[in-house]
XYZ file of N, CA, C and O in Angstrom:
716
model
N 0.847 -1.185 0.000
C 0.000 0.000 0.000
C 0.887 1.240 0.000
O 2.032 1.196 0.427
N 0.337 2.335 -0.446
C 1.064 3.601 -0.506
C 0.288 4.656 0.264
O -0.924 4.791 0.100
N 1.011 5.379 1.107
C 0.459 6.553 1.768
C 1.079 7.757 1.077
O 2.304 7.890 1.024
N 0.222 8.606 0.502
C 0.694 9.763 -0.250
C -0.008 11.000 0.291
O -1.234 11.022 0.399
N 0.780 12.016 0.613
C 0.233 13.248 1.177
C -0.655 12.974 2.386
O -1.714 13.572 2.552
N -0.220 12.005 3.209
C -0.936 11.696 4.446
C -2.178 10.843 4.282
O -2.895 10.610 5.254
N -2.460 10.354 3.085
C -3.667 9.546 2.861
C -3.302 8.218 2.197
O -2.459 8.172 1.298
N -3.978 7.154 2.625
C -3.799 5.846 2.022
C -4.473 5.822 0.654
O -5.668 6.119 0.544
N -3.697 5.497 -0.374
C -4.264 5.430 -1.721
C -5.169 4.205 -1.846
O -4.903 3.158 -1.263
N -6.234 4.337 -2.612
C -7.216 3.259 -2.764
C -6.647 2.065 -3.517
O -6.973 0.920 -3.210
N -5.802 2.316 -4.499
C -5.242 1.230 -5.302
C -3.953 0.726 -4.659
O -3.027 1.502 -4.445
N -3.890 -0.574 -4.356
C -2.653 -1.117 -3.772
C -1.475 -0.961 -4.733
O -1.635 -1.049 -5.953
N -0.294 -0.756 -4.176
C 0.935 -0.675 -4.958
C 1.207 -2.011 -5.644
O 1.554 -2.070 -6.817
N 1.027 -3.107 -4.885
C 1.298 -4.449 -5.386
C 0.442 -5.438 -4.620
O 0.283 -5.322 -3.407
N -0.093 -6.398 -5.329
C -0.821 -7.491 -4.700
C -0.198 -8.797 -5.167
O -0.046 -9.016 -6.367
N 0.204 -9.630 -4.219
C 0.738 -10.955 -4.529
C -0.012 -11.979 -3.686
O -0.454 -11.675 -2.576
N -0.161 -13.171 -4.196
C -0.771 -14.264 -3.443
C 0.302 -14.885 -2.566
O 1.373 -15.252 -3.069
N 0.022 -14.985 -1.277
C 1.004 -15.521 -0.336
C 0.384 -16.589 0.549
O -0.830 -16.632 0.742
N 1.253 -17.425 1.087
C 0.888 -18.326 2.174
C 1.134 -17.500 3.435
O 2.268 -17.123 3.725
N 0.080 -17.181 4.168
C 0.219 -16.297 5.333
C 0.092 -17.047 6.653
O -0.146 -16.433 7.688
N 0.277 -18.357 6.649
C 0.214 -19.130 7.892
C 1.418 -18.787 8.765
O 2.550 -18.686 8.280
N 1.186 -18.623 10.047
C 2.270 -18.379 10.990
C 3.102 -17.172 10.624
O 2.589 -16.071 10.460
N 4.401 -17.376 10.435
C 5.341 -16.302 10.122
C 5.649 -16.221 8.630
O 6.706 -15.765 8.224
N 4.725 -16.663 7.815
C 4.874 -16.605 6.364
C 4.143 -15.386 5.825
O 3.385 -14.747 6.514
N 4.353 -15.071 4.559
C 3.662 -13.951 3.922
C 4.642 -13.053 3.198
O 5.652 -13.512 2.669
N 4.358 -11.750 3.208
C 5.299 -10.771 2.681
C 6.322 -10.532 3.776
O 6.004 -9.997 4.833
N 7.567 -10.931 3.530
C 8.580 -10.951 4.575
C 9.566 -9.800 4.491
O 10.124 -9.386 5.501
N 9.816 -9.271 3.307
C 10.775 -8.190 3.174
C 10.595 -7.418 1.880
O 10.118 -7.964 0.885
N 10.980 -6.137 1.922
C 10.880 -5.238 0.768
C 12.162 -4.416 0.705
O 12.647 -3.925 1.731
N 12.709 -4.256 -0.485
C 13.892 -3.407 -0.680
C 13.770 -2.660 -1.998
O 13.330 -3.228 -3.002
N 14.149 -1.400 -1.980
C 14.206 -0.607 -3.203
C 15.607 -0.716 -3.788
O 16.598 -0.685 -3.065
N 15.688 -0.836 -5.086
C 16.967 -0.879 -5.776
C 17.725 0.417 -5.485
O 17.112 1.491 -5.416
N 19.047 0.349 -5.288
C 19.816 1.577 -5.069
C 19.642 2.601 -6.202
O 19.803 3.800 -5.987
N 19.291 2.132 -7.391
C 19.060 3.012 -8.535
C 17.574 3.143 -8.851
O 17.196 3.339 -10.019
N 16.726 3.051 -7.829
C 15.276 3.082 -8.024
C 14.817 4.308 -8.821
O 13.918 4.206 -9.652
N 15.436 5.443 -8.579
C 15.010 6.681 -9.257
C 15.117 6.568 -10.783
O 14.379 7.238 -11.498
N 16.005 5.696 -11.271
C 16.154 5.548 -12.716
C 15.584 4.235 -13.262
O 15.103 4.201 -14.386
N 15.636 3.136 -12.454
C 15.160 1.856 -12.994
C 13.806 1.401 -12.438
O 13.222 0.454 -12.952
N 13.331 2.027 -11.365
C 12.023 1.716 -10.757
C 11.893 0.288 -10.259
O 10.787 -0.242 -10.188
N 12.997 -0.357 -9.878
C 12.960 -1.739 -9.401
C 12.715 -1.791 -7.895
O 13.325 -1.046 -7.124
N 11.844 -2.705 -7.507
C 11.579 -2.999 -6.102
C 11.637 -4.515 -5.941
O 11.223 -5.261 -6.840
N 12.198 -4.971 -4.833
C 12.415 -6.389 -4.581
C 11.588 -6.811 -3.380
O 11.494 -6.056 -2.399
N 11.009 -8.009 -3.450
C 10.284 -8.522 -2.293
C 10.708 -9.957 -2.020
O 11.120 -10.696 -2.912
N 10.608 -10.323 -0.744
C 10.858 -11.680 -0.259
C 9.532 -12.125 0.326
O 9.019 -11.495 1.248
N 8.950 -13.193 -0.243
C 7.617 -13.598 0.187
C 7.416 -15.098 0.057
O 8.182 -15.781 -0.626
N 6.368 -15.605 0.712
C 6.065 -17.032 0.722
C 4.993 -17.333 -0.305
O 3.868 -16.845 -0.187
N 5.334 -18.116 -1.313
C 4.379 -18.503 -2.344
C 3.690 -19.800 -1.939
O 4.181 -20.550 -1.098
N 2.545 -20.070 -2.558
C 1.736 -21.233 -2.188
C 1.956 -22.438 -3.090
O 1.674 -23.565 -2.682
N 2.433 -22.209 -4.319
C 2.532 -23.326 -5.264
C 3.915 -23.408 -5.880
O 4.612 -22.399 -5.956
N 4.356 -24.545 -6.349
C 3.646 -25.815 -6.255
C 3.617 -26.359 -4.831
O 2.713 -27.107 -4.461
N 4.599 -25.996 -4.018
C 4.626 -26.271 -2.576
C 5.011 -24.970 -1.900
O 5.730 -24.160 -2.489
N 4.577 -24.751 -0.662
C 4.965 -23.504 0.015
C 6.491 -23.365 0.091
O 7.189 -24.290 0.505
N 6.973 -22.213 -0.353
C 8.395 -21.893 -0.278
C 8.539 -20.375 -0.379
O 7.617 -19.680 -0.791
N 9.692 -19.887 0.002
C 9.948 -18.453 -0.082
C 10.632 -18.146 -1.408
O 11.333 -18.969 -1.982
N 10.389 -16.917 -1.864
C 10.862 -16.472 -3.173
C 11.349 -15.034 -3.068
O 10.801 -14.234 -2.317
N 12.350 -14.702 -3.863
C 12.796 -13.316 -4.031
C 12.481 -12.928 -5.468
O 12.900 -13.613 -6.405
N 11.720 -11.845 -5.625
C 11.335 -11.367 -6.950
C 11.585 -9.881 -7.077
O 11.591 -9.153 -6.083
N 11.767 -9.464 -8.326
C 11.913 -8.042 -8.645
C 10.681 -7.611 -9.441
O 10.207 -8.329 -10.325
N 10.173 -6.433 -9.122
C 9.045 -5.836 -9.831
C 9.465 -4.458 -10.310
O 10.388 -3.852 -9.770
N 8.755 -3.938 -11.300
C 9.001 -2.594 -11.807
C 7.828 -1.710 -11.428
O 6.674 -2.057 -11.694
N 8.121 -0.591 -10.803
C 7.087 0.365 -10.409
C 6.830 1.357 -11.531
O 7.713 1.657 -12.339
N 5.598 1.856 -11.552
C 5.213 2.948 -12.452
C 4.384 3.899 -11.606
O 3.195 3.667 -11.401
N 5.025 4.911 -11.085
C 4.329 5.823 -10.173
C 3.968 5.111 -8.885
O 4.829 4.546 -8.224
N 2.686 5.087 -8.559
C 2.216 4.538 -7.285
C 1.760 3.092 -7.367
O 1.146 2.580 -6.429
N 2.035 2.424 -8.490
C 1.656 1.018 -8.648
C 2.769 0.256 -9.368
O 3.621 0.852 -10.019
N 2.712 -1.061 -9.245
C 3.646 -1.923 -9.966
C 3.087 -2.194 -11.357
O 1.878 -2.343 -11.536
N 3.975 -2.254 -12.329
C 3.578 -2.577 -13.694
C 3.061 -4.020 -13.709
O 3.782 -4.940 -13.283
N 1.824 -4.239 -14.167
C 1.294 -5.610 -14.218
C 2.195 -6.519 -15.061
O 2.689 -6.128 -16.110
N 2.430 -7.729 -14.550
C 3.240 -8.694 -15.279
C 4.735 -8.437 -15.233
O 5.486 -9.084 -15.958
N 5.195 -7.516 -14.369
C 6.621 -7.175 -14.357
C 7.452 -8.044 -13.414
O 8.663 -7.841 -13.316
N 6.837 -9.011 -12.756
C 7.604 -9.840 -11.823
C 8.693 -10.617 -12.543
O 8.450 -11.269 -13.556
N 9.907 -10.536 -11.990
C 11.032 -11.350 -12.425
C 11.463 -12.136 -11.200
O 11.911 -11.554 -10.201
N 11.280 -13.451 -11.235
C 11.683 -14.298 -10.109
C 13.198 -14.414 -10.129
O 13.784 -14.847 -11.129
N 13.840 -14.020 -9.023
C 15.293 -14.051 -8.939
C 15.814 -15.282 -8.222
O 16.880 -15.796 -8.563
N 15.067 -15.745 -7.206
C 15.558 -16.856 -6.413
C 14.393 -17.600 -5.779
O 13.557 -16.988 -5.102
N 14.322 -18.899 -6.029
C 13.345 -19.780 -5.391
C 14.079 -20.521 -4.278
O 15.091 -21.184 -4.541
N 13.587 -20.399 -3.055
C 14.210 -21.080 -1.942
C 13.630 -22.483 -1.794
O 12.710 -22.859 -2.508
N 14.163 -23.231 -0.842
C 13.748 -24.606 -0.622
C 12.307 -24.679 -0.139
O 11.817 -23.757 0.518
N 11.631 -25.799 -0.450
C 10.281 -26.017 0.052
C 10.286 -25.983 1.571
O 11.247 -26.420 2.213
N 9.197 -25.461 2.132
C 9.062 -25.354 3.576
C 8.376 -26.590 4.140
O 7.562 -27.227 3.466
N 8.680 -26.891 5.383
C 8.030 -28.003 6.077
C 6.665 -27.531 6.585
O 6.248 -26.405 6.312
N 6.014 -28.360 7.357
C 4.728 -27.968 7.936
C 4.895 -26.927 9.043
O 3.923 -26.286 9.436
N 6.111 -26.733 9.532
C 6.372 -25.675 10.516
C 6.187 -24.332 9.821
O 6.717 -24.112 8.738
N 5.445 -23.437 10.429
C 5.167 -22.149 9.785
C 5.981 -21.007 10.378
O 5.696 -19.852 10.111
N 6.991 -21.339 11.155
C 7.805 -20.289 11.753
C 9.243 -20.344 11.237
O 9.625 -21.245 10.516
N 9.983 -19.310 11.616
C 11.402 -19.149 11.279
C 11.632 -19.060 9.773
O 12.294 -19.884 9.164
N 11.091 -17.989 9.199
C 11.292 -17.703 7.788
C 12.201 -16.498 7.553
O 12.445 -16.132 6.407
N 12.676 -15.855 8.632
C 13.507 -14.671 8.453
C 12.714 -13.572 7.778
O 11.532 -13.405 8.041
N 13.352 -12.826 6.881
C 12.574 -11.869 6.133
C 13.230 -10.583 5.690
O 12.776 -9.984 4.736
N 14.277 -10.137 6.345
C 14.863 -8.856 5.942
C 15.610 -9.000 4.622
O 16.259 -10.010 4.366
N 15.488 -7.999 3.774
C 16.308 -7.905 2.566
C 16.803 -6.462 2.451
O 16.050 -5.524 2.667
N 18.078 -6.323 2.169
C 18.692 -5.000 2.035
C 19.809 -5.066 0.997
O 20.466 -6.093 0.850
N 20.035 -3.957 0.351
C 21.199 -3.832 -0.514
C 22.367 -3.358 0.326
O 22.234 -2.459 1.163
N 23.527 -3.969 0.106
C 24.751 -3.519 0.745
C 25.398 -2.437 -0.102
O 24.991 -2.187 -1.242
N 26.428 -1.804 0.456
C 27.155 -0.776 -0.296
C 27.849 -1.349 -1.527
O 28.221 -0.611 -2.428
N 27.981 -2.674 -1.564
C 28.586 -3.327 -2.723
C 27.582 -3.524 -3.864
O 27.917 -4.095 -4.897
N 26.339 -3.066 -3.654
C 25.313 -3.192 -4.683
C 24.666 -4.561 -4.741
O 23.838 -4.818 -5.610
N 25.022 -5.449 -3.826
C 24.462 -6.803 -3.789
C 23.234 -6.818 -2.884
O 23.138 -6.053 -1.926
N 22.303 -7.731 -3.181
C 21.100 -7.902 -2.377
C 21.336 -9.013 -1.372
O 21.699 -10.134 -1.741
N 21.132 -8.692 -0.098
C 21.302 -9.640 1.001
C 19.917 -10.036 1.515
O 19.050 -9.178 1.689
N 19.724 -11.340 1.757
C 18.431 -11.885 2.154
C 18.610 -12.714 3.415
O 19.421 -13.647 3.444
N 17.847 -12.392 4.456
C 17.899 -13.129 5.727
C 16.843 -14.232 5.706
O 15.662 -13.959 5.553
N 17.292 -15.484 5.857
C 16.411 -16.648 5.731
C 16.466 -17.483 7.008
O 17.544 -17.862 7.458
N 15.308 -17.779 7.577
C 15.233 -18.636 8.764
C 15.403 -20.102 8.417
O 15.316 -20.505 7.247
N 15.615 -20.925 9.452
C 15.865 -22.346 9.249
C 14.601 -23.203 9.274
O 14.658 -24.424 9.328
N 13.414 -22.550 9.215
C 12.126 -23.249 9.125
C 11.939 -24.228 10.289
O 11.442 -25.334 10.113
N 12.364 -23.791 11.481
C 12.207 -24.559 12.728
C 12.937 -25.896 12.701
O 12.576 -26.826 13.409
N 13.984 -25.988 11.889
C 14.796 -27.201 11.820
C 16.263 -26.781 11.929
O 16.865 -26.363 10.933
N 16.857 -26.880 13.143
C 18.232 -26.405 13.344
C 19.261 -26.994 12.378
O 20.223 -26.317 12.017
N 19.082 -28.215 11.930
C 20.080 -28.805 11.032
C 20.126 -28.094 9.679
O 21.153 -28.156 8.992
N 19.054 -27.405 9.284
C 19.079 -26.654 8.019
C 20.180 -25.609 8.012
O 20.790 -25.353 6.973
N 20.424 -24.984 9.150
C 21.388 -23.880 9.190
C 22.837 -24.345 9.135
O 23.731 -23.535 8.911
N 23.056 -25.637 9.321
C 24.422 -26.160 9.426
C 24.906 -26.876 8.168
O 25.889 -27.604 8.225
N 24.224 -26.691 7.052
C 24.587 -27.386 5.826
C 24.641 -26.426 4.637
O 23.922 -25.422 4.620
N 25.472 -26.768 3.677
C 25.527 -26.015 2.428
C 24.584 -26.609 1.383
O 24.617 -26.217 0.220
N 23.723 -27.545 1.804
C 22.822 -28.227 0.876
C 21.441 -27.604 0.778
O 20.576 -28.142 0.089
N 21.190 -26.501 1.482
C 19.931 -25.760 1.331
C 20.174 -24.300 1.696
O 21.240 -23.945 2.200
N 19.186 -23.469 1.437
C 19.311 -22.018 1.658
C 18.718 -21.568 2.988
O 18.677 -20.375 3.265
N 18.271 -22.493 3.820
C 17.570 -22.151 5.054
C 18.542 -21.952 6.218
O 19.527 -22.681 6.359
N 18.263 -20.932 7.053
C 19.132 -20.624 8.180
C 20.389 -19.888 7.761
O 21.457 -20.082 8.330
N 20.240 -19.004 6.782
C 21.407 -18.348 6.187
C 21.128 -16.866 5.904
O 19.999 -16.416 5.935
N 22.194 -16.145 5.606
C 22.110 -14.866 4.907
C 22.592 -15.168 3.498
O 23.663 -15.754 3.299
N 21.781 -14.795 2.517
C 22.125 -15.020 1.122
C 22.579 -13.709 0.490
O 22.190 -12.635 0.949
N 23.370 -13.802 -0.549
C 23.872 -12.623 -1.263
C 23.812 -12.895 -2.760
O 24.408 -13.859 -3.237
N 23.040 -12.048 -3.464
C 22.903 -12.193 -4.911
C 23.098 -10.839 -5.581
O 23.004 -9.795 -4.936
N 23.333 -10.880 -6.876
C 23.368 -9.653 -7.664
C 21.937 -9.188 -7.901
O 20.981 -9.965 -7.781
N 21.777 -7.935 -8.267
C 20.453 -7.355 -8.482
C 19.671 -8.055 -9.592
O 18.445 -8.006 -9.615
N 20.364 -8.751 -10.480
C 19.679 -9.481 -11.554
C 19.410 -10.942 -11.197
O 18.930 -11.713 -12.016
N 19.751 -11.343 -9.973
C 19.505 -12.703 -9.514
C 20.672 -13.653 -9.685
O 20.648 -14.767 -9.167
N 21.708 -13.235 -10.395
C 22.885 -14.097 -10.518
C 23.636 -14.100 -9.189
O 23.414 -13.253 -8.320
N 24.524 -15.064 -9.045
C 25.247 -15.236 -7.786
C 26.672 -14.716 -7.947
O 27.387 -15.135 -8.875
N 27.100 -13.820 -7.058
C 28.464 -13.290 -7.140
C 29.510 -14.396 -6.956
O 29.402 -15.223 -6.051
N 30.497 -14.407 -7.802
C 31.525 -15.445 -7.731
C 32.453 -15.279 -6.529
O 33.202 -16.201 -6.210
N 32.390 -14.127 -5.841
C 33.218 -13.949 -4.655
C 32.474 -14.294 -3.360
O 32.979 -14.031 -2.272
N 31.281 -14.895 -3.453
C 30.607 -15.387 -2.244
C 31.494 -16.455 -1.606
O 32.179 -17.215 -2.305
N 31.496 -16.548 -0.269
C 32.450 -17.430 0.413
C 32.296 -18.919 0.099
O 33.269 -19.665 0.208
N 31.100 -19.362 -0.284
C 30.893 -20.787 -0.556
C 30.641 -21.063 -2.037
O 30.163 -22.132 -2.404
N 30.976 -20.088 -2.876
C 30.713 -20.230 -4.313
C 31.377 -21.483 -4.890
O 30.789 -22.167 -5.723
N 32.592 -21.787 -4.461
C 33.333 -22.919 -5.029
C 33.111 -24.235 -4.299
O 33.550 -25.277 -4.786
N 32.435 -24.200 -3.140
C 32.210 -25.441 -2.397
C 30.745 -25.884 -2.409
O 30.463 -27.058 -2.226
N 29.823 -24.962 -2.627
C 28.400 -25.301 -2.734
C 28.051 -25.439 -4.211
O 28.873 -25.133 -5.087
N 26.843 -25.887 -4.487
C 26.409 -26.035 -5.877
C 25.091 -25.315 -6.098
O 24.341 -25.046 -5.154
N 24.789 -25.006 -7.364
C 23.515 -24.391 -7.733
C 23.244 -23.115 -6.956
O 24.156 -22.329 -6.676
N 21.971 -22.922 -6.588
C 21.580 -21.729 -5.833
C 22.229 -21.642 -4.462
O 22.307 -20.560 -3.884
N 22.715 -22.762 -3.936
C 23.361 -22.749 -2.623
C 24.665 -21.935 -2.636
O 25.175 -21.575 -1.579
N 25.158 -21.610 -3.813
C 26.339 -20.744 -3.906
C 26.007 -19.312 -3.476
O 26.903 -18.506 -3.267
N 24.710 -19.012 -3.300
C 24.288 -17.691 -2.820
C 24.510 -17.518 -1.317
O 24.363 -16.419 -0.792
N 24.874 -18.589 -0.617
C 25.066 -18.506 0.843
C 26.226 -17.573 1.159
O 27.336 -17.729 0.656
N 25.931 -16.591 2.024
C 26.938 -15.624 2.464
C 27.335 -15.901 3.912
O 28.502 -15.825 4.268
N 26.346 -16.233 4.756
C 26.553 -16.575 6.168
C 25.663 -17.769 6.469
O 24.509 -17.810 6.035
N 26.177 -18.735 7.232
C 25.353 -19.872 7.619
C 25.346 -20.016 9.137
O 26.094 -19.338 9.830
N 24.460 -20.884 9.643
C 24.418 -21.155 11.075
C 23.435 -20.289 11.835
O 23.561 -20.125 13.046
N 22.432 -19.737 11.166
C 21.477 -18.847 11.825
C 20.156 -19.562 12.108
O 19.797 -20.521 11.425
N 19.446 -19.075 13.104
C 18.163 -19.671 13.469
C 17.014 -18.996 12.730
O 16.288 -19.611 11.984
N 16.839 -17.716 12.990
C 15.783 -16.954 12.326
C 16.189 -15.489 12.258
O 15.715 -14.669 13.040
N 17.069 -15.142 11.331
C 17.535 -13.754 11.222
C 16.433 -12.871 10.643
O 16.317 -12.699 9.449
N 15.625 -12.311 11.547
C 14.448 -11.564 11.096
C 14.780 -10.165 10.605
O 14.000 -9.553 9.891
N 15.939 -9.644 10.965
C 16.371 -8.347 10.460
C 17.886 -8.229 10.605
O 18.522 -8.979 11.348
N 18.447 -7.295 9.865
C 19.881 -7.022 9.941
C 20.123 -5.625 9.399
O 19.245 -5.037 8.758
N 21.306 -5.104 9.661
C 21.683 -3.784 9.152
C 23.191 -3.740 8.971
O 23.928 -4.507 9.589
N 23.622 -2.816 8.119
C 25.046 -2.602 7.902
C 25.470 -1.346 8.650
O 24.837 -0.301 8.523
N 26.561 -1.439 9.419
C 27.108 -0.270 10.091
C 27.675 0.648 9.013
O 28.456 0.197 8.160
N 27.287 1.936 9.016
C 27.654 2.829 7.910
C 29.149 2.944 7.615
O 29.549 2.860 6.464
N 29.992 3.122 8.602
C 31.402 3.373 8.331
C 32.167 2.080 8.024
O 32.897 1.994 7.044
N 31.959 1.052 8.853
C 32.718 -0.193 8.689
C 32.079 -1.164 7.696
O 32.732 -2.088 7.249
N 30.801 -0.970 7.388
C 30.006 -1.866 6.544
C 29.820 -3.247 7.176
O 29.430 -4.198 6.507
N 30.122 -3.353 8.469
C 29.943 -4.606 9.193
C 28.450 -4.908 9.302
O 27.644 -4.028 9.543
N 28.094 -6.174 9.105
C 26.701 -6.596 9.184
C 26.368 -6.990 10.625
O 27.083 -7.770 11.248
N 25.278 -6.425 11.134
C 24.757 -6.801 12.441
C 23.432 -7.515 12.211
O 22.513 -6.954 11.598
N 23.348 -8.756 12.691
C 22.181 -9.600 12.448
C 21.403 -9.775 13.734
O 21.975 -10.112 14.776
N 20.087 -9.551 13.676
C 19.202 -9.847 14.800
C 18.622 -11.230 14.555
O 17.795 -11.415 13.670
N 19.093 -12.194 15.344
C 18.664 -13.576 15.194
C 17.784 -13.948 16.380
O 17.945 -13.409 17.478
N 16.860 -14.855 16.177
C 15.927 -15.250 17.236
C 16.592 -16.267 18.152
O 17.157 -17.260 17.696
N 16.488 -16.000 19.452
C 16.981 -16.943 20.452
C 15.923 -17.989 20.747
O 15.004 -18.210 19.966
N 16.010 -18.627 21.881
C 15.022 -19.634 22.244
C 14.079 -19.038 23.285
O 13.376 -18.092 22.971
N 14.106 -19.503 24.490
C 13.136 -19.097 25.505
C 13.557 -17.865 26.306
O 12.714 -17.124 26.762
N 14.842 -17.652 26.481
C 15.300 -16.646 27.411
C 15.797 -15.353 26.783
O 15.807 -14.338 27.455
N 16.251 -15.368 25.528
C 16.839 -14.156 24.956
C 16.839 -14.185 23.451
O 16.690 -15.220 22.835
N 17.010 -13.004 22.878
C 17.151 -12.870 21.426
C 18.588 -12.528 21.117
O 19.272 -11.917 21.895
């Protein structure tokens, strides 16, 4: 939705079909660093078909709405289990122009400890969906798993880059006593 001049516009900016069970749904939104010229917006969301899974897509905006049919799917993540929690959700562009995606381990701790899936990780891709060859696991993982930038996370629901050092600070979900 768009709020313009203090009022909610009647026409939604974008409508996507999502699996909204538990912590699923629209999980993250990022504007392209060159949005003023290319009008690209990126979302991380949970799709329903063919099986529930999270997806990163790019859309093109035209004023206060997305251009119909402009979705470009950049990354399809692994199918989700029946657990509806720990999907992460933050997406941000780093100063390197790469898109970083925070992905939860789908309530399965072993997901975060392997290079065989994208769950429980921070992912790093180029704005066009390709995988940077300087990612740390590019030469040891295969396929889309080469997008893994950081592994071993539970549910990184948000993160930020420190402006001067560019160091990434990740907010990960703890268990019962702390975050």
